Short mmCIF file of C-alpha atoms in Angstrom, two decimals:
data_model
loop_
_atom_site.label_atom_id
_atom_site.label_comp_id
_atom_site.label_asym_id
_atom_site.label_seq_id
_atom_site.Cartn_x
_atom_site.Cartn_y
_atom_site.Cartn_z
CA UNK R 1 1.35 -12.10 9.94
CA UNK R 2 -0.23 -12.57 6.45
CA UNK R 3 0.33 -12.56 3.24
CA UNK R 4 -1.63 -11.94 -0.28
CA UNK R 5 -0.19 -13.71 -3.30
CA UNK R 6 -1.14 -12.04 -6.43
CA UNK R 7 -1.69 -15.13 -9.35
CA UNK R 8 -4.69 -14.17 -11.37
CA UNK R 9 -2.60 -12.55 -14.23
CA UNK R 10 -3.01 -13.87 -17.95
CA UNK R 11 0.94 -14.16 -18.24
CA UNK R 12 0.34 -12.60 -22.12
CA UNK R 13 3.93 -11.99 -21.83
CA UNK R 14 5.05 -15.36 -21.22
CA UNK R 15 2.95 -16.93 -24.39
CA UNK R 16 3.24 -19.71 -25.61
CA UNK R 17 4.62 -20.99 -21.95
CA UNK R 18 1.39 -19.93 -20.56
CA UNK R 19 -0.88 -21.21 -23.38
CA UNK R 20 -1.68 -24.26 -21.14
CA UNK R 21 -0.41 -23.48 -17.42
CA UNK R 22 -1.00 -20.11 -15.37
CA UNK R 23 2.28 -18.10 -15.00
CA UNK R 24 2.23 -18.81 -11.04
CA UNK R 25 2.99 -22.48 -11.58
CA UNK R 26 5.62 -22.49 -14.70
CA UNK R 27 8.59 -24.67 -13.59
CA UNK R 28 11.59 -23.55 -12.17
CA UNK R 29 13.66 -26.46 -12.28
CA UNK R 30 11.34 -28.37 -12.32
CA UNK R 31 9.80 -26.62 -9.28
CA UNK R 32 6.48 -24.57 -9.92
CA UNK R 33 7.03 -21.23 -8.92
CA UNK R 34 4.51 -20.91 -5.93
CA UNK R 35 5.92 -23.38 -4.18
CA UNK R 36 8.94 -21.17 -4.06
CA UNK R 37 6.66 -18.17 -2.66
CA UNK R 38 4.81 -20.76 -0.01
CA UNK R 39 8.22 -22.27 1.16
CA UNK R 40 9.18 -19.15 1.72
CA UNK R 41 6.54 -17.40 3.23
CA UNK R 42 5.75 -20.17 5.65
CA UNK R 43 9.88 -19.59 6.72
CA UNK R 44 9.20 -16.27 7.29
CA UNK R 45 6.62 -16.51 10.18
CA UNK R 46 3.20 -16.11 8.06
CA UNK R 47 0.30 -17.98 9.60
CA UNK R 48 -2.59 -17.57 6.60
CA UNK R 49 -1.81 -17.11 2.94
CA UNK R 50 -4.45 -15.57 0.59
CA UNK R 51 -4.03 -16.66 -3.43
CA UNK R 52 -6.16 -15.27 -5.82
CA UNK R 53 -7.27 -16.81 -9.46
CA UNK R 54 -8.60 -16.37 -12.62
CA UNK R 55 -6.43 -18.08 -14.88
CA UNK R 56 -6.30 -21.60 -15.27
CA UNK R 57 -7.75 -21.46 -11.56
CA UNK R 58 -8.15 -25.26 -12.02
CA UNK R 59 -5.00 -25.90 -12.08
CA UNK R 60 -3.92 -23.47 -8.99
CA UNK R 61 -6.27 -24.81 -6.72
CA UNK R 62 -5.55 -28.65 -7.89
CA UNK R 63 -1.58 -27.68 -6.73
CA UNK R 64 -2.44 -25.96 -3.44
CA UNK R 65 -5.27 -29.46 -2.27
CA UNK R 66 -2.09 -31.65 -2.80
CA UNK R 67 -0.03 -28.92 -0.63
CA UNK R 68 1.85 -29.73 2.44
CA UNK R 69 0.64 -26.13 4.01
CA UNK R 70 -3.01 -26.19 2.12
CA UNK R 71 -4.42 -25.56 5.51
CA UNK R 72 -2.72 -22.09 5.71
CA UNK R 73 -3.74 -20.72 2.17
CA UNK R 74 -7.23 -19.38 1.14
CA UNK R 75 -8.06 -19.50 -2.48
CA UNK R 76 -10.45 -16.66 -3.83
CA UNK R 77 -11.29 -17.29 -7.49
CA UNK R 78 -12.30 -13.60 -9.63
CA UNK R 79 -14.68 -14.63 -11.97
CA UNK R 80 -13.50 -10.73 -13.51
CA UNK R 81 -10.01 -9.61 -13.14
CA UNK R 82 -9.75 -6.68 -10.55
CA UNK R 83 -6.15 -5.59 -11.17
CA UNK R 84 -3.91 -6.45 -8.26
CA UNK R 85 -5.20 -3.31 -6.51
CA UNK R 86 -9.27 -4.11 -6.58
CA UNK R 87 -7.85 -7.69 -5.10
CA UNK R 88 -6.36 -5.91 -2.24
CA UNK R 89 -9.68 -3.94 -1.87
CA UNK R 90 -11.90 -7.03 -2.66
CA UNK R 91 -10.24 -9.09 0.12
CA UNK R 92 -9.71 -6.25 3.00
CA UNK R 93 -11.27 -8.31 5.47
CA UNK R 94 -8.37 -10.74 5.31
CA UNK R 95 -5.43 -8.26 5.75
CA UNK R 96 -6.80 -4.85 6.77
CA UNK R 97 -6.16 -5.45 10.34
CA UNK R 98 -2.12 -7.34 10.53
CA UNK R 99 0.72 -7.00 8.93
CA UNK R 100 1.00 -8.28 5.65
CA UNK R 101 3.20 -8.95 2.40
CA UNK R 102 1.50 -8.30 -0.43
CA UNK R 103 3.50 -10.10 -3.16
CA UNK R 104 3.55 -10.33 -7.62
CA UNK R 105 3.46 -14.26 -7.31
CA UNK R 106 5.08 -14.14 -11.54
CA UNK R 107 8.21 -12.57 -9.51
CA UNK R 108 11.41 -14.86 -8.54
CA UNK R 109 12.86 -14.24 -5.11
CA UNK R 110 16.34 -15.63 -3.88
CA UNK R 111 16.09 -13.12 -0.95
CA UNK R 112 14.83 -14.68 2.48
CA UNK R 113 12.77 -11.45 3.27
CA UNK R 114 14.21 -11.44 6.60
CA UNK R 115 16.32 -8.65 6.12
CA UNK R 116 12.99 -6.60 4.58
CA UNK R 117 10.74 -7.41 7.88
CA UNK R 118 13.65 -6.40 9.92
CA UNK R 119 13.78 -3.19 7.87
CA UNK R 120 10.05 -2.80 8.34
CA UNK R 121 10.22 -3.29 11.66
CA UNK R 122 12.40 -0.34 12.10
CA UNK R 123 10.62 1.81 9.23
CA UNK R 124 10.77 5.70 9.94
CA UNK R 125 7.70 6.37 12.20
CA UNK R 126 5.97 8.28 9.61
CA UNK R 127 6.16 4.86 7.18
CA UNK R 128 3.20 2.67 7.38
CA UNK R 129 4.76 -0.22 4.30
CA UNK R 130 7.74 -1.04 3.38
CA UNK R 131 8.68 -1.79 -0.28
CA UNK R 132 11.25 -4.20 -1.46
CA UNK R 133 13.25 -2.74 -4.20
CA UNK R 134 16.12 -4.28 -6.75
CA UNK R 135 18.83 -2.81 -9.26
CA UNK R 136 17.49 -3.55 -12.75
CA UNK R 137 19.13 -3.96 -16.00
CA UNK R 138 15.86 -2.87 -18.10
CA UNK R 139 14.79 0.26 -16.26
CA UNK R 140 12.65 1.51 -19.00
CA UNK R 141 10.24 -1.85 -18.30
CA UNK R 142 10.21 -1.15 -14.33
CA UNK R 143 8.65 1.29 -11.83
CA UNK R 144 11.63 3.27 -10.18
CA UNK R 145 12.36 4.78 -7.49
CA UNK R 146 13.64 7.89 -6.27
CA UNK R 147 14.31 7.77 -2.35
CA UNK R 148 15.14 10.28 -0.02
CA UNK R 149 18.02 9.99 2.41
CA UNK R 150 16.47 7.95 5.03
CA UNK R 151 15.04 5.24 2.24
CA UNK R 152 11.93 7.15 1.82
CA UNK R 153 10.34 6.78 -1.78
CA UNK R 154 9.97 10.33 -2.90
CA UNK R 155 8.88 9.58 -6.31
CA UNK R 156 7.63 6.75 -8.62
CA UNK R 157 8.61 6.84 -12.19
CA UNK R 158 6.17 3.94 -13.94
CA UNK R 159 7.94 2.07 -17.09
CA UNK R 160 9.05 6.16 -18.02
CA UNK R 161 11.51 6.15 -21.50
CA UNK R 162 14.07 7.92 -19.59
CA UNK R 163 13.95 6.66 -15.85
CA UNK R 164 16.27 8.87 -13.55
CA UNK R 165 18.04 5.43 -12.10
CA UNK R 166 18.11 1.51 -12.13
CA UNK R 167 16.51 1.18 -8.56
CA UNK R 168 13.13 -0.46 -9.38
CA UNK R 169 9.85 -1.70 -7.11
CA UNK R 170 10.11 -5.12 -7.04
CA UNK R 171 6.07 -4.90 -6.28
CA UNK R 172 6.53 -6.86 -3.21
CA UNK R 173 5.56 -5.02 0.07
CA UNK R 174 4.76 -4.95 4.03
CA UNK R 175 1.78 -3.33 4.70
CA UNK R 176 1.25 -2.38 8.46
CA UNK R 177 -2.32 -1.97 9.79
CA UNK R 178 -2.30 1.69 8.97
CA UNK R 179 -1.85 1.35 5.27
CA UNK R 180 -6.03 0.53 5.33
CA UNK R 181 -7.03 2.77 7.95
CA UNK R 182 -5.04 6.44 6.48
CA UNK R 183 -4.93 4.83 2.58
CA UNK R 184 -7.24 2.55 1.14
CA UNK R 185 -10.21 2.47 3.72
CA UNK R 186 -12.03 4.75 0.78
CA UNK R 187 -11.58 2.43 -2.32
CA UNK R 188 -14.94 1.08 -3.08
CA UNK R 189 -14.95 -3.04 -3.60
CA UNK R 190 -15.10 -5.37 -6.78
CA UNK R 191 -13.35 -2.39 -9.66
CA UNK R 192 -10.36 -2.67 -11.16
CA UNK R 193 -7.26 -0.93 -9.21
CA UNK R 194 -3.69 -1.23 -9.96
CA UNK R 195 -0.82 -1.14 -7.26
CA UNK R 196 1.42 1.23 -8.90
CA UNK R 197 -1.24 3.34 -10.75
CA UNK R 198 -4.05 3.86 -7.43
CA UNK R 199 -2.23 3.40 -4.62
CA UNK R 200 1.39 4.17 -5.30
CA UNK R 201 0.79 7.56 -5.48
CA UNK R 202 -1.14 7.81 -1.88
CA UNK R 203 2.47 6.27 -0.55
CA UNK R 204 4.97 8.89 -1.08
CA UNK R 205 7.10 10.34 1.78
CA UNK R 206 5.41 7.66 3.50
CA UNK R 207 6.91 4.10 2.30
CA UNK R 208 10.24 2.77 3.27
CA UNK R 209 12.34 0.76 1.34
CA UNK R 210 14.75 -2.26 1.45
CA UNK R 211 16.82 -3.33 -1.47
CA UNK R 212 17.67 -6.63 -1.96
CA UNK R 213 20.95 -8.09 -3.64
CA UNK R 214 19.83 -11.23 -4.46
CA UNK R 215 18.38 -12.39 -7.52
CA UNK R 216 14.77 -11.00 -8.20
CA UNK R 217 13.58 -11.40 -11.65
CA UNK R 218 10.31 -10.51 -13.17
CA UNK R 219 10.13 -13.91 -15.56
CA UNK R 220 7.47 -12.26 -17.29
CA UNK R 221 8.80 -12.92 -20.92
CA UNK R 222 9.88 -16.30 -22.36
CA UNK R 223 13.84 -14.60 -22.10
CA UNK R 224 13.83 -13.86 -18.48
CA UNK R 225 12.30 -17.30 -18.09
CA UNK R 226 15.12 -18.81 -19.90
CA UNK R 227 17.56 -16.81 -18.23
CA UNK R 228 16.44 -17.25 -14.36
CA UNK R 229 16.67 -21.02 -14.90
CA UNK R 230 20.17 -21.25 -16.12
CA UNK R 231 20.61 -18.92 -12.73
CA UNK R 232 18.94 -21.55 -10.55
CA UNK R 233 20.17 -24.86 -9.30
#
């Protein structure tokens, strides 16, 4: 099993945090946030870790040579951003053939994820991924859901005025070997693709869900920063 580890992002949101340290490594406690995400992957059974970079890659790549697990992560520096889409498409190689969690590394995740690779393990047989989703307090900022009776997203409502619920895509997923053979084999390599706005679409009827009731915050705004660590101990 792999995983991909979106960090390239600017973290605009997060300014002035982020004037001087990439949003993947802002302290949580005192504890950068990737460590949470390799802790927790490595946990979870996954053998080789991709992490890609862009901003402040320096400083990313000084963190994961002093790593107790650096043997298990690949670092791929864009020297353009391709949205976390063209990354997917840029790196196929890596993932196209296992299973793999493709993961927002600026998210925080209480949740093992054992529960959501059981639930992808027992997916409906026409789901190839499996998307982890969360009840949100600020719907209007969020891509939500709207699932069908098995779990099946049915439709995606992107950062809409007037969402129809609170269920939102925590932008974490399981991707089973299929997802590049039916979905993204045809994407052509080193443009810009997003997630939500490329492939999203391609996924309806045809991506479970799992919804997690632990705490999993997007701490993309000085706020929810300050907020998730008065949460954390």
């Amino acid at each position: 099993m792999k995983a991909i580890l979106l960090a390239a992002g600017l973290g605009t949101r997060l300014r002035p945090i982020t004037n001087s340290i990439p949003k993947c490594l802002v302290p949580i406690n005192g504890r950068p946030l990737l460590d949470f995400w390799i802790e927790k992957l490595i946990k979870l059974g996954v053998d080789d870790i991709l992490i890609n970079t862009h901003y402040f890659s320096e400083q990313v790549e000084r963190f994961v040579h002093q790593h107790p697990h650096k043997t298990k992560i690949t670092l791929v520096k864009e020297q353009t951003l391709l949205g976390t889409g063209g990354t997917l498409i840029a790196n196929e190689d890596f993932w196209k053939n296992d299973t793999t969690l493709v993961i927002h590394a600026d998210n925080f995740c209480q949740d093992s994820l054992d529960s959501l690779l059981s639930a992808h393990k027992n997916r409906p047989s026409r789901c190839h991924a499996t998307l982890l989703l969360f009840e949100t307090t600020t719907p209007q900022q969020c891509g939500i859901v709207e699932l069908t009776h098995d779990g099946v997203v049915q439709a995606f409502h992107e950062k809409e005025s007037n969402p129809p619920s609170n269920l939102a895509s925590g932008a974490l997923f399981i991707f089973s070997e299929q997802v590049h053979k039916n979905w993204l084999s045809h994407f052509e390599r080193d443009k810009f693709y997003e997630i939500s706005v490329d492939f999203i679409p391609l996924m309806i009827d045809k991506l479970y869900t799992y919804k997690t009731s632990d705490i999993y915050i997007d701490i993309g705004t000085p706020t929810a920063y300050q907020n998730l660590q008065s949460k954390i101990n």
